[in-house]
CSV table of C-alpha atoms in Angstrom, one decimal:
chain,number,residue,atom,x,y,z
K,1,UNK,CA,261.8,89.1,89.0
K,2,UNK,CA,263.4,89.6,85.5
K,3,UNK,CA,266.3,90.7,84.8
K,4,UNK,CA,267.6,93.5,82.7
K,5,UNK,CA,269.8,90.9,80.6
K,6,UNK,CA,266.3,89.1,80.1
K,7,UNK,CA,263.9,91.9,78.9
K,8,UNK,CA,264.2,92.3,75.4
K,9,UNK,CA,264.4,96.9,75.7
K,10,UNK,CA,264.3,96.8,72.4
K,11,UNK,CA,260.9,95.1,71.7
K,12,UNK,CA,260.1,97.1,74.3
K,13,UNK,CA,261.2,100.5,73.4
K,14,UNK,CA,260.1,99.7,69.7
K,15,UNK,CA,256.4,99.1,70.5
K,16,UNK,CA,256.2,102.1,72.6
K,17,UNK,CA,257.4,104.3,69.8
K,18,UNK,CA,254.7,102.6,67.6
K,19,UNK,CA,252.0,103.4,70.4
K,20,UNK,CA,253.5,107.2,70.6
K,21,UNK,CA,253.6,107.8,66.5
K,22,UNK,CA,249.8,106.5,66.7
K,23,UNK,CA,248.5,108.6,69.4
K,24,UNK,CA,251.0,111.5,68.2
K,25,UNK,CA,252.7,111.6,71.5
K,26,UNK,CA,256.2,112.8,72.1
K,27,UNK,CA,258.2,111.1,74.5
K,28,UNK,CA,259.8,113.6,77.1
K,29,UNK,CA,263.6,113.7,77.3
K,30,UNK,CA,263.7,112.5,80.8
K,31,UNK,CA,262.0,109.2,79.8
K,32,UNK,CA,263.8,108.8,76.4
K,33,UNK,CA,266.8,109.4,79.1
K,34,UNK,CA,265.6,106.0,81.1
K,35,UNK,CA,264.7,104.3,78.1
K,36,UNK,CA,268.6,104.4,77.1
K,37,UNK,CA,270.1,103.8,80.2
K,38,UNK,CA,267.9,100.6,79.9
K,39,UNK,CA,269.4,99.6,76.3
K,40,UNK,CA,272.7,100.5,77.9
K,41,UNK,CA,271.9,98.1,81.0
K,42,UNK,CA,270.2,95.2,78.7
K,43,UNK,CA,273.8,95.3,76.7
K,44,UNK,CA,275.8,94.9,79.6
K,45,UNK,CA,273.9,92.2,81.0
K,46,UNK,CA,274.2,90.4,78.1
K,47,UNK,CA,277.6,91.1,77.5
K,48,UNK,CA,279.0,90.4,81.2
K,49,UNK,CA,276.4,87.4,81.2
K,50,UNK,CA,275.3,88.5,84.5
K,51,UNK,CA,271.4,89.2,86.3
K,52,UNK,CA,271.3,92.7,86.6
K,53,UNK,CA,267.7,93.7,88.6
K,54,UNK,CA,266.4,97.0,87.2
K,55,UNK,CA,263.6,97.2,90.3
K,56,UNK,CA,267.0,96.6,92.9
K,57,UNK,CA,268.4,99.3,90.8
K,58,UNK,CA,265.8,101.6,91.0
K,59,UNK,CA,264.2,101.0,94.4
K,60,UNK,CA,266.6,103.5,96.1
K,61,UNK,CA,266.4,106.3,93.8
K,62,UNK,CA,262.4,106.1,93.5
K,63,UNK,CA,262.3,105.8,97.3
K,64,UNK,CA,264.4,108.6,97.8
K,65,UNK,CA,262.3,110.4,95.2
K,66,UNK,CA,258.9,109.6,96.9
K,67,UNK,CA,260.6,110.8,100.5
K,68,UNK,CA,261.0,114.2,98.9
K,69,UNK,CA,258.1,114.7,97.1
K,70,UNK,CA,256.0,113.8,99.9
K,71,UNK,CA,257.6,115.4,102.6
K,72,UNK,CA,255.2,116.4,105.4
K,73,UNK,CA,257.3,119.8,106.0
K,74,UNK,CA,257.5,120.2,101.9
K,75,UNK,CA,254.2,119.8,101.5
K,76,UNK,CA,253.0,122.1,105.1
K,77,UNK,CA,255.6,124.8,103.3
K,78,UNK,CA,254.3,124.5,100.3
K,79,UNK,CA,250.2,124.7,101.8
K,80,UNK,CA,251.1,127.7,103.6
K,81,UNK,CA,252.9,129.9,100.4
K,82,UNK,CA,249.7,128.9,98.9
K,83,UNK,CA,246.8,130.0,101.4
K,84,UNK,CA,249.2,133.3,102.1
K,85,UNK,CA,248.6,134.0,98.1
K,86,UNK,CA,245.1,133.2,98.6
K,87,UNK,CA,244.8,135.3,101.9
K,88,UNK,CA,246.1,138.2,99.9
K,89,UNK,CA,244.3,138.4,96.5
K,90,UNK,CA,240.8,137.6,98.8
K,91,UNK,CA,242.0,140.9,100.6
K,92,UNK,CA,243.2,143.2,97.9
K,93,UNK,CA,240.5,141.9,95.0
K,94,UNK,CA,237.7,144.0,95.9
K,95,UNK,CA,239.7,147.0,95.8
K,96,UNK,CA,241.4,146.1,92.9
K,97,UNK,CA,238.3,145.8,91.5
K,98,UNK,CA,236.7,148.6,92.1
K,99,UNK,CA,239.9,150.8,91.1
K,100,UNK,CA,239.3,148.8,87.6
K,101,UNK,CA,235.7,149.8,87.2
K,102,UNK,CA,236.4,152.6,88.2
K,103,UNK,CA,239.1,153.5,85.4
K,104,UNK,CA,236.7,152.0,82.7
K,105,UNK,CA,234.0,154.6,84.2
K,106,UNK,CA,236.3,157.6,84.2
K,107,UNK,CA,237.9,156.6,80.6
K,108,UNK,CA,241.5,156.0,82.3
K,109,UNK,CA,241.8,152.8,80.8
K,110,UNK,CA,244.0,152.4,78.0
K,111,UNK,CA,247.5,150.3,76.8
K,112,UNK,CA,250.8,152.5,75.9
K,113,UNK,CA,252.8,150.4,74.2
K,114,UNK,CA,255.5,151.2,72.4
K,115,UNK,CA,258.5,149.3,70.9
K,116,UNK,CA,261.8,151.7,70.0
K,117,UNK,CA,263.1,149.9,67.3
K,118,UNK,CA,265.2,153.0,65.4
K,119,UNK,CA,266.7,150.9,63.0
K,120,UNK,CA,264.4,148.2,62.4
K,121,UNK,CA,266.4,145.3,63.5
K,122,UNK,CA,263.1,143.9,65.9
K,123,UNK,CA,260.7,144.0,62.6
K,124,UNK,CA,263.4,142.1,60.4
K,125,UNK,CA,264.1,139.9,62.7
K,126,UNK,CA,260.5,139.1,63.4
K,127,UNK,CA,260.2,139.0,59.4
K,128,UNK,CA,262.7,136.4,59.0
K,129,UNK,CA,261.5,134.5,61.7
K,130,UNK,CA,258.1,134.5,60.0
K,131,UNK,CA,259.8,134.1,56.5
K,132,UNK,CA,261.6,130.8,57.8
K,133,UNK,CA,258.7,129.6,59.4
K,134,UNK,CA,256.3,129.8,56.7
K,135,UNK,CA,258.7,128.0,54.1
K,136,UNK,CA,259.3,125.1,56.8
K,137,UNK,CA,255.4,125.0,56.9
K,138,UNK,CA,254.7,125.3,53.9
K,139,UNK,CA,257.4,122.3,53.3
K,140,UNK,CA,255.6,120.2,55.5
K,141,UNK,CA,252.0,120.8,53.9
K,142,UNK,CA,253.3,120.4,50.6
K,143,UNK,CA,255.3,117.2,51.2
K,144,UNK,CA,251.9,115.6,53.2
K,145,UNK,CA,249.6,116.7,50.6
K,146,UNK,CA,247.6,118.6,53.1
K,147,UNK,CA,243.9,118.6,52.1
K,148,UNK,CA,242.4,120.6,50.6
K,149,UNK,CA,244.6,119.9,47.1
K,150,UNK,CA,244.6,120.6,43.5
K,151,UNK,CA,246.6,118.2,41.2
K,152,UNK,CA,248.0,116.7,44.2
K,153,UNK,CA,249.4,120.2,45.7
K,154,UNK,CA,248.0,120.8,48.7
K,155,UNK,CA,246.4,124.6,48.8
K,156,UNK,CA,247.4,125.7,52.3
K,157,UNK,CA,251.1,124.7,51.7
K,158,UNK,CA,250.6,126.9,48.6
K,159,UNK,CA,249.5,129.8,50.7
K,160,UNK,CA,251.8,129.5,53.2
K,161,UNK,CA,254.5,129.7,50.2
K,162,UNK,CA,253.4,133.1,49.6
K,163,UNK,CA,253.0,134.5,52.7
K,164,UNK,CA,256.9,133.2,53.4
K,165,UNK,CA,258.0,134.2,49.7
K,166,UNK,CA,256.1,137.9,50.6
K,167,UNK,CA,257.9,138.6,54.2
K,168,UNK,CA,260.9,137.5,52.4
K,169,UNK,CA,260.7,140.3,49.8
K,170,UNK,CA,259.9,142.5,52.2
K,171,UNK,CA,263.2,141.5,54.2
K,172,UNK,CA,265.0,142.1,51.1
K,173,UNK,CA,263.7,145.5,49.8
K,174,UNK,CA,263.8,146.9,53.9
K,175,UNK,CA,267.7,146.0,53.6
K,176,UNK,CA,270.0,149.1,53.9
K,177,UNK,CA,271.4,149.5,49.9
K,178,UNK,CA,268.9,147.6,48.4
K,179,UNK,CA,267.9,148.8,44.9
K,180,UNK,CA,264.9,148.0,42.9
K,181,UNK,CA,265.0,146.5,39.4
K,182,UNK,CA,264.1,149.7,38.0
K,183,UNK,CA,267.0,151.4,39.9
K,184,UNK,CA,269.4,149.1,39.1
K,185,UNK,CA,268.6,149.0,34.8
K,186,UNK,CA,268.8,153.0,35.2
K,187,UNK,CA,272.6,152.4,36.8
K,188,UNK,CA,273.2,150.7,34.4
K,189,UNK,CA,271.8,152.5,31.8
K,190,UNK,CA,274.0,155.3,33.3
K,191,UNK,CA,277.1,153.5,33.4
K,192,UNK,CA,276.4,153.1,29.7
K,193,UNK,CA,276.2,156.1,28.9
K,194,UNK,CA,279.6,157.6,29.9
């Protein structure tokens, strides 16, 4: 059995972000969690200049880990929320079913829905959530040269540009006090004037 002071983590750690960034994986936080404990663990080892055992570390926890998850009464709880929820939609489906069919036949069927949004905050919100967006994708496209291109500029980051630099105008001309250029030269064509 090897140690934790003997397993080079790093190597380790190193060609498993090389495997991820080929396959595009992301590792999930729980595992990037381990990972560092086990950098923490190899330092230690090295540094006390003791054996530290990761699998006598971990036996308990995954044993205690395996005990819940495969609990008979867990699992027999868990089987019997399930066939009640199946018990219930093979009961109600036919009538659910035939209510449905028989909306559609009548002309019942419809969707009411309606957002109150008196002073706009949802749709400017929404448009500067799309306005970010699209100039953070539009970064990305541009900076990876997605295909297709023209001079080396990739035509989707392009368009993505406009739809970002478009809700952002929007955002701007929807503001409360906002003035268009023509507005503003005839202010100050007025404040000339006097």
């Amino acid at each position: 059995m090897a140690g934790v002071g003997n397993l080079d983590v790093t190597a380790i750690l190193t060609s498993w972000s090389e495997l991820m960034h080929e396959h595009r994986l992301v590792l999930p936080a729980d595992l990037a969690l381990l990972m560092r404990v086990m950098l923490r663990l190899q330092g230690l080892g090295r540094g006390v200049g003791t054996e530290v055992h990761a699998t006598e570390l971990l036996t308990p926890y995954l044993r205690t880990m395996m005990a819940e998850r495969f609990d008979p009464a867990r699992i027999a709880r868990h089987a019997l929320r399930t066939a009640r929820a199946w018990d219930h939609l093979v009961q109600t489906l036919p009538e659910q079913i035939q209510a449905t069919f028989e909306r559609l036949r009548t002309g019942e069927v419809g969707v009411d829905f309606r957002v109150r949004d008196v002073d706009g905050t949802v749709d400017r919100l929404v448009d500067g959530l799309v306005a970010s967006a699209s100039l953070l994708a539009a970064a990305q496209l541009i900076a990876r040269k997605a295909g297709p291109t023209i001079g080396g500029v990739s035509i989707a980051g392009l368009a993505v540009v406009g739809v970002g630099a478009r809700t952002w105008v929007r955002i701007a001309t929807n503001r409360p006090g906002h003035k268009t250029v023509l507005q503003r030269a005839r202010s100050i064509s007025d404040l000339r004037t006097r």
